[in-house]
Amino acid sequence: MCKVMSVVTTAAVGVGVWAGATWAQVDAARTAPRTGVSLRLASTTPVKGFDAASFGDARLYVAPKGGLAAADVTSASAIEVREGRDVELTLTREAAERLAGSMRETGANRLAVYDGGTLLTAGAVTVDAAVARATVRGLSSAEADRLVRLVDVR
C-alpha cells in the first residue's frame, strides 16, 4: 500500500508541475507583444510615397512601413456600434503623437492592419493624442475581434 501511495503522490506532483509549466507558457505567449503585427497609415486616395494595395474590391494606398507596432498599443477593446464594431486603442504617448503627426503630414485617415506582411483589414481612424487614444471605425465584428487579439497584451 505504501508503494502505491508513493507512485500516486509522485504522479500527482508530476502532473501539477507539468500543468503549471504549461499555463506559464500560455500566459507568456499571450502577454508577449506580436512582432509581425504593424498598423500602417492608409488612404482611399493616392498619397505620395504610399503603395497601392487591393483590399477586397477596394483599393487602398498604404504607407510602406508600419506607423505603429503591437508594442505601441497598451490596450485594445472592441466597442459595439450600429453596424459592426469599432476598436479603441490606447497607445503610448509617443506613438499617439507620432500617429497624429503622420496623419496631419500625409492627410491619411485610415489604419491598415498587417500581420506577417499580409493585409488583414483597414478602417477609418481618429487619434486623440492628448489622451493617447486612437479609434478604428468601420470594422466588422470579426475584424475588430481579430485586431484586439493581435495587439492587446492584457
Short mmCIF file of C-alpha atoms in Angstrom, two decimals:
data_model
loop_
_atom_site.label_atom_id
_atom_site.label_comp_id
_atom_site.label_asym_id
_atom_site.label_seq_id
_atom_site.Cartn_x
_atom_site.Cartn_y
_atom_site.Cartn_z
CA MET A 1 0.00 0.00 0.00
CA CYS A 2 2.87 2.37 0.81
CA LYS A 3 4.42 1.83 -2.68
CA VAL A 4 1.05 2.55 -4.31
CA MET A 5 0.68 5.81 -2.38
CA SER A 6 4.24 6.79 -3.31
CA VAL A 7 3.55 6.21 -7.01
CA VAL A 8 0.24 8.09 -6.86
CA THR A 9 1.83 11.01 -5.00
CA THR A 10 4.74 11.18 -7.47
CA ALA A 11 2.33 11.11 -10.41
CA ALA A 12 0.15 13.84 -8.89
CA VAL A 13 3.16 16.09 -8.25
CA GLY A 14 4.41 15.48 -11.81
CA VAL A 15 1.05 16.41 -13.30
CA GLY A 16 0.90 19.54 -11.12
CA VAL A 17 4.37 20.67 -12.20
CA TRP A 18 3.60 19.96 -15.87
CA ALA A 19 0.27 21.84 -15.70
CA GLY A 20 1.91 24.83 -14.00
CA ALA A 21 4.64 24.97 -16.64
CA THR A 22 2.08 24.72 -19.44
CA TRP A 23 -0.02 27.59 -18.05
CA ALA A 24 3.13 29.69 -17.58
CA GLN A 25 3.99 29.15 -21.27
CA VAL A 26 0.45 30.00 -22.37
CA ASP A 27 0.49 33.17 -20.25
CA ALA A 28 3.92 34.19 -21.56
CA ALA A 29 2.76 33.69 -25.16
CA ARG A 30 -0.43 35.64 -24.50
CA THR A 31 1.38 38.62 -22.97
CA ALA A 32 4.31 38.76 -25.41
CA PRO A 33 3.96 41.54 -27.99
CA ARG A 34 3.30 40.29 -31.51
CA THR A 35 6.32 41.29 -33.56
CA GLY A 36 4.83 40.63 -37.01
CA VAL A 37 1.90 42.99 -36.47
CA SER A 38 2.04 46.50 -37.91
CA LEU A 39 -0.57 49.21 -38.17
CA ARG A 40 0.07 51.43 -41.17
CA LEU A 41 -1.50 54.66 -42.26
CA ALA A 42 -3.62 54.31 -45.36
CA SER A 43 -5.89 56.34 -47.61
CA THR A 44 -8.53 55.70 -50.24
CA THR A 45 -6.90 58.38 -52.41
CA PRO A 46 -3.30 58.35 -53.64
CA VAL A 47 -0.67 59.67 -51.22
CA LYS A 48 2.89 60.36 -52.33
CA GLY A 49 5.15 57.56 -51.12
CA PHE A 50 2.30 55.19 -50.25
CA ASP A 51 1.95 51.83 -52.01
CA ALA A 52 -1.24 50.76 -53.80
CA ALA A 53 -2.86 47.70 -52.23
CA SER A 54 -6.01 45.77 -53.05
CA PHE A 55 -8.37 45.03 -50.21
CA GLY A 56 -11.37 43.08 -51.39
CA ASP A 57 -12.97 45.22 -54.08
CA ALA A 58 -11.38 48.39 -52.71
CA ARG A 59 -8.06 49.99 -53.49
CA LEU A 60 -6.02 51.45 -50.67
CA TYR A 61 -2.83 53.45 -50.62
CA VAL A 62 -0.76 52.26 -47.68
CA ALA A 63 2.37 53.62 -46.03
CA PRO A 64 5.30 51.34 -46.94
CA LYS A 65 6.27 50.77 -43.31
CA GLY A 66 4.40 50.39 -40.08
CA GLY A 67 3.41 53.54 -38.27
CA LEU A 68 2.59 51.54 -35.17
CA ALA A 69 3.72 48.18 -33.85
CA ALA A 70 1.83 45.99 -31.41
CA ALA A 71 4.26 47.21 -28.72
CA ASP A 72 2.92 50.77 -29.21
CA VAL A 73 -0.54 49.62 -28.05
CA THR A 74 -1.04 49.39 -24.29
CA SER A 75 -4.62 48.12 -24.53
CA ALA A 76 -7.30 47.46 -27.12
CA SER A 77 -11.03 46.91 -26.84
CA ALA A 78 -13.86 46.38 -29.29
CA ILE A 79 -16.90 48.62 -28.95
CA GLU A 80 -20.30 47.60 -30.31
CA VAL A 81 -21.69 50.09 -32.81
CA ARG A 82 -24.73 50.09 -35.06
CA GLU A 83 -23.05 48.03 -37.79
CA GLY A 84 -20.08 46.00 -36.58
CA ARG A 85 -17.53 47.21 -34.08
CA ASP A 86 -15.02 49.96 -33.56
CA VAL A 87 -11.71 49.30 -31.84
CA GLU A 88 -10.36 51.69 -29.27
CA LEU A 89 -6.57 51.54 -28.97
CA THR A 90 -4.77 53.06 -26.01
CA LEU A 91 -1.30 53.96 -27.23
CA THR A 92 1.94 55.02 -25.67
CA ARG A 93 2.13 58.82 -25.59
CA GLU A 94 4.97 58.79 -28.16
CA ALA A 95 3.03 56.51 -30.52
CA ALA A 96 -0.11 58.68 -30.32
CA GLU A 97 1.89 61.82 -31.09
CA ARG A 98 3.73 60.08 -33.95
CA LEU A 99 0.47 58.78 -35.46
CA ALA A 100 -1.31 62.15 -35.17
CA GLY A 101 1.68 63.92 -36.75
CA SER A 102 1.87 61.46 -39.63
CA MET A 103 -1.86 61.82 -40.25
CA ARG A 104 -1.55 65.63 -40.40
CA GLU A 105 1.51 65.38 -42.66
CA THR A 106 0.05 62.91 -45.18
CA GLY A 107 -3.69 63.52 -44.94
CA ALA A 108 -4.20 59.76 -44.48
CA ASN A 109 -7.24 58.86 -42.38
CA ARG A 110 -7.26 55.07 -42.34
CA LEU A 111 -5.31 52.44 -40.48
CA ALA A 112 -4.34 49.24 -42.31
CA VAL A 113 -3.67 46.19 -40.15
CA TYR A 114 -0.90 43.84 -41.27
CA ASP A 115 0.17 40.56 -39.74
CA GLY A 116 3.33 38.99 -41.13
CA GLY A 117 3.16 41.20 -44.22
CA THR A 118 -0.46 40.27 -45.02
CA LEU A 119 -3.11 43.00 -45.13
CA LEU A 120 -5.92 41.86 -42.85
CA THR A 121 -8.23 44.85 -42.68
CA ALA A 122 -8.40 48.63 -42.73
CA GLY A 123 -10.69 51.13 -41.07
CA ALA A 124 -11.11 54.87 -40.65
CA VAL A 125 -9.00 56.15 -37.77
CA THR A 126 -9.18 59.15 -35.46
CA VAL A 127 -6.49 60.00 -32.92
CA ASP A 128 -6.67 61.98 -29.71
CA ALA A 129 -3.00 62.47 -28.85
CA ALA A 130 -3.90 64.33 -25.64
CA VAL A 131 -5.22 61.08 -24.13
CA ALA A 132 -3.06 58.74 -26.27
CA ARG A 133 -6.05 57.04 -27.87
CA ALA A 134 -6.94 56.03 -31.42
CA THR A 135 -10.27 54.71 -32.61
CA VAL A 136 -10.51 52.49 -35.69
CA ARG A 137 -14.02 52.60 -37.16
CA GLY A 138 -15.96 50.67 -39.75
CA LEU A 139 -14.77 47.14 -38.96
CA SER A 140 -16.87 44.03 -38.95
CA SER A 141 -17.24 42.25 -35.62
CA ALA A 142 -14.79 39.56 -36.76
CA GLU A 143 -12.22 42.13 -37.95
CA ALA A 144 -12.47 44.10 -34.71
CA ASP A 145 -12.09 40.98 -32.57
CA ARG A 146 -9.08 39.89 -34.59
CA LEU A 147 -7.40 43.29 -34.27
CA VAL A 148 -7.92 43.24 -30.49
CA ARG A 149 -6.43 39.73 -30.27
CA LEU A 150 -3.42 40.76 -32.35
CA VAL A 151 -2.43 43.82 -30.34
CA ASP A 152 -3.91 43.54 -26.84
CA VAL A 153 -1.47 42.13 -24.29
CA ARG A 154 -3.66 42.37 -21.19
#
